[in-house]
Amino acid sequence: MTKVADKFFSKHKKVYEKFIENIKSYYHFKNPNVDIKAMKSYKNLYRMRINDYRVVYKLVNGEIKIVSVIAVGSRGQIYNDF
């Protein structure tokens, strides 16, 4: 996890808890109600919507065991970084 993502999650515990819950729900239980989309023009990058926040993360080798959180931020700000 990047330092920026780690700092954000340390201030926003509920967003972090929801991120973990959604990851488990989507990848382990195949829950279609989790808002995850592949990011266009970026291989293996996905974004998850959690209320007004977006979590951009990467799966390595298609395995959920290694998740790198690239960026976290509000909807208006997060896409400016890409």
PDB file of N, CA and C in Angstrom, residues 41-77:
ATOM      1  N   SER A  41      -7.398   1.877 -20.135  1.00  0.00           N
ATOM      2  CA  SER A  41      -6.013   2.235 -20.483  1.00  0.00           C
ATOM      3  C   SER A  41      -4.988   1.866 -19.417  1.00  0.00           C
ATOM      4  N   TYR A  42      -5.410   1.161 -18.368  1.00  0.00           N
ATOM      5  CA  TYR A  42      -4.468   0.736 -17.324  1.00  0.00           C
ATOM      6  C   TYR A  42      -4.673  -0.752 -17.076  1.00  0.00           C
ATOM      7  N   LYS A  43      -3.665  -1.540 -17.347  1.00  0.00           N
ATOM      8  CA  LYS A  43      -3.770  -2.980 -17.165  1.00  0.00           C
ATOM      9  C   LYS A  43      -3.729  -3.338 -15.677  1.00  0.00           C
ATOM     10  N   ASN A  44      -4.664  -4.157 -15.259  1.00  0.00           N
ATOM     11  CA  ASN A  44      -4.759  -4.662 -13.886  1.00  0.00           C
ATOM     12  C   ASN A  44      -5.056  -3.597 -12.841  1.00  0.00           C
ATOM     13  N   LEU A  45      -5.504  -2.411 -13.244  1.00  0.00           N
ATOM     14  CA  LEU A  45      -5.918  -1.390 -12.282  1.00  0.00           C
ATOM     15  C   LEU A  45      -7.433  -1.352 -12.226  1.00  0.00           C
ATOM     16  N   TYR A  46      -7.947  -1.289 -11.008  1.00  0.00           N
ATOM     17  CA  TYR A  46      -9.385  -1.265 -10.787  1.00  0.00           C
ATOM     18  C   TYR A  46      -9.718  -0.130  -9.833  1.00  0.00           C
ATOM     19  N   ARG A  47     -10.960   0.329  -9.918  1.00  0.00           N
ATOM     20  CA  ARG A  47     -11.400   1.323  -8.963  1.00  0.00           C
ATOM     21  C   ARG A  47     -12.648   0.800  -8.276  1.00  0.00           C
ATOM     22  N   MET A  48     -12.727   1.061  -6.992  1.00  0.00           N
ATOM     23  CA  MET A  48     -13.877   0.670  -6.191  1.00  0.00           C
ATOM     24  C   MET A  48     -14.513   1.934  -5.638  1.00  0.00           C
ATOM     25  N   ARG A  49     -15.834   2.025  -5.778  1.00  0.00           N
ATOM     26  CA  ARG A  49     -16.554   3.176  -5.236  1.00  0.00           C
ATOM     27  C   ARG A  49     -17.056   2.818  -3.850  1.00  0.00           C
ATOM     28  N   ILE A  50     -16.708   3.674  -2.885  1.00  0.00           N
ATOM     29  CA  ILE A  50     -17.196   3.544  -1.521  1.00  0.00           C
ATOM     30  C   ILE A  50     -17.738   4.911  -1.136  1.00  0.00           C
ATOM     31  N   ASN A  51     -19.057   5.054  -1.193  1.00  0.00           N
ATOM     32  CA  ASN A  51     -19.725   6.343  -0.964  1.00  0.00           C
ATOM     33  C   ASN A  51     -19.144   7.394  -1.902  1.00  0.00           C
ATOM     34  N   ASP A  52     -18.573   8.470  -1.378  1.00  0.00           N
ATOM     35  CA  ASP A  52     -18.009   9.532  -2.208  1.00  0.00           C
ATOM     36  C   ASP A  52     -16.524   9.336  -2.484  1.00  0.00           C
ATOM     37  N   TYR A  53     -15.969   8.211  -2.088  1.00  0.00           N
ATOM     38  CA  TYR A  53     -14.543   7.956  -2.263  1.00  0.00           C
ATOM     39  C   TYR A  53     -14.310   6.913  -3.341  1.00  0.00           C
ATOM     40  N   ARG A  54     -13.120   6.966  -3.933  1.00  0.00           N
ATOM     41  CA  ARG A  54     -12.697   5.977  -4.912  1.00  0.00           C
ATOM     42  C   ARG A  54     -11.371   5.392  -4.450  1.00  0.00           C
ATOM     43  N   VAL A  55     -11.290   4.075  -4.473  1.00  0.00           N
ATOM     44  CA  VAL A  55     -10.051   3.379  -4.135  1.00  0.00           C
ATOM     45  C   VAL A  55      -9.530   2.755  -5.427  1.00  0.00           C
ATOM     46  N   VAL A  56      -8.335   3.140  -5.836  1.00  0.00           N
ATOM     47  CA  VAL A  56      -7.706   2.574  -7.027  1.00  0.00           C
ATOM     48  C   VAL A  56      -6.702   1.534  -6.537  1.00  0.00           C
ATOM     49  N   TYR A  57      -6.846   0.301  -7.031  1.00  0.00           N
ATOM     50  CA  TYR A  57      -5.975  -0.766  -6.555  1.00  0.00           C
ATOM     51  C   TYR A  57      -5.566  -1.669  -7.707  1.00  0.00           C
ATOM     52  N   LYS A  58      -4.594  -2.516  -7.430  1.00  0.00           N
ATOM     53  CA  LYS A  58      -4.033  -3.408  -8.447  1.00  0.00           C
ATOM     54  C   LYS A  58      -4.009  -4.833  -7.911  1.00  0.00           C
ATOM     55  N   LEU A  59      -4.393  -5.770  -8.750  1.00  0.00           N
ATOM     56  CA  LEU A  59      -4.262  -7.183  -8.422  1.00  0.00           C
ATOM     57  C   LEU A  59      -3.031  -7.717  -9.139  1.00  0.00           C
ATOM     58  N   VAL A  60      -2.236  -8.491  -8.448  1.00  0.00           N
ATOM     59  CA  VAL A  60      -1.020  -9.049  -9.031  1.00  0.00           C
ATOM     60  C   VAL A  60      -1.265 -10.521  -9.346  1.00  0.00           C
ATOM     61  N   ASN A  61      -1.029 -10.879 -10.609  1.00  0.00           N
ATOM     62  CA  ASN A  61      -1.223 -12.254 -11.087  1.00  0.00           C
ATOM     63  C   ASN A  61      -2.650 -12.749 -10.881  1.00  0.00           C
ATOM     64  N   GLY A  62      -3.617 -11.834 -10.857  1.00  0.00           N
ATOM     65  CA  GLY A  62      -5.012 -12.213 -10.686  1.00  0.00           C
ATOM     66  C   GLY A  62      -5.338 -12.762  -9.320  1.00  0.00           C
ATOM     67  N   GLU A  63      -4.408 -12.667  -8.403  1.00  0.00           N
ATOM     68  CA  GLU A  63      -4.595 -13.200  -7.056  1.00  0.00           C
ATOM     69  C   GLU A  63      -5.018 -12.096  -6.108  1.00  0.00           C
ATOM     70  N   ILE A  64      -5.960 -12.399  -5.269  1.00  0.00           N
ATOM     71  CA  ILE A  64      -6.430 -11.426  -4.293  1.00  0.00           C
ATOM     72  C   ILE A  64      -5.463 -11.322  -3.113  1.00  0.00           C
ATOM     73  N   LYS A  65      -4.546 -12.251  -3.000  1.00  0.00           N
ATOM     74  CA  LYS A  65      -3.621 -12.246  -1.870  1.00  0.00           C
ATOM     75  C   LYS A  65      -2.725 -11.010  -1.868  1.00  0.00           C
ATOM     76  N   ILE A  66      -2.420 -10.479  -3.039  1.00  0.00           N
ATOM     77  CA  ILE A  66      -1.558  -9.304  -3.114  1.00  0.00           C
ATOM     78  C   ILE A  66      -2.372  -8.160  -3.698  1.00  0.00           C
ATOM     79  N   VAL A  67      -2.747  -7.224  -2.858  1.00  0.00           N
ATOM     80  CA  VAL A  67      -3.499  -6.059  -3.309  1.00  0.00           C
ATOM     81  C   VAL A  67      -2.676  -4.832  -2.985  1.00  0.00           C
ATOM     82  N   SER A  68      -2.387  -4.055  -3.994  1.00  0.00           N
ATOM     83  CA  SER A  68      -1.665  -2.801  -3.801  1.00  0.00           C
ATOM     84  C   SER A  68      -2.647  -1.663  -3.994  1.00  0.00           C
ATOM     85  N   VAL A  69      -2.868  -0.895  -2.963  1.00  0.00           N
ATOM     86  CA  VAL A  69      -3.734   0.264  -3.083  1.00  0.00           C
ATOM     87  C   VAL A  69      -2.887   1.391  -3.650  1.00  0.00           C
ATOM     88  N   ILE A  70      -3.267   1.884  -4.809  1.00  0.00           N
ATOM     89  CA  ILE A  70      -2.504   2.901  -5.515  1.00  0.00           C
ATOM     90  C   ILE A  70      -2.867   4.292  -5.027  1.00  0.00           C
ATOM     91  N   ALA A  71      -4.153   4.562  -4.912  1.00  0.00           N
ATOM     92  CA  ALA A  71      -4.602   5.901  -4.520  1.00  0.00           C
ATOM     93  C   ALA A  71      -5.991   5.813  -3.911  1.00  0.00           C
ATOM     94  N   VAL A  72      -6.277   6.738  -3.018  1.00  0.00           N
ATOM     95  CA  VAL A  72      -7.591   6.844  -2.402  1.00  0.00           C
ATOM     96  C   VAL A  72      -7.912   8.317  -2.309  1.00  0.00           C
ATOM     97  N   GLY A  73      -9.133   8.677  -2.616  1.00  0.00           N
ATOM     98  CA  GLY A  73      -9.511  10.078  -2.500  1.00  0.00           C
ATOM     99  C   GLY A  73     -10.952  10.296  -2.880  1.00  0.00           C
ATOM    100  N   SER A  74     -11.376  11.544  -2.808  1.00  0.00           N
ATOM    101  CA  SER A  74     -12.747  11.879  -3.164  1.00  0.00           C
ATOM    102  C   SER A  74     -12.930  11.757  -4.670  1.00  0.00           C
ATOM    103  N   ARG A  75     -14.169  11.644  -5.083  1.00  0.00           N
ATOM    104  CA  ARG A  75     -14.475  11.440  -6.495  1.00  0.00           C
ATOM    105  C   ARG A  75     -13.925  12.562  -7.366  1.00  0.00           C
ATOM    106  N   GLY A  76     -14.041  13.797  -6.930  1.00  0.00           N
ATOM    107  CA  GLY A  76     -13.589  14.926  -7.719  1.00  0.00           C
ATOM    108  C   GLY A  76     -12.084  15.033  -7.847  1.00  0.00           C
ATOM    109  N   GLN A  77     -11.361  14.450  -6.911  1.00  0.00           N
ATOM    110  CA  GLN A  77      -9.912  14.610  -6.861  1.00  0.00           C
ATOM    111  C   GLN A  77      -9.141  13.406  -7.385  1.00  0.00           C
TER     112      GLN A  77
END
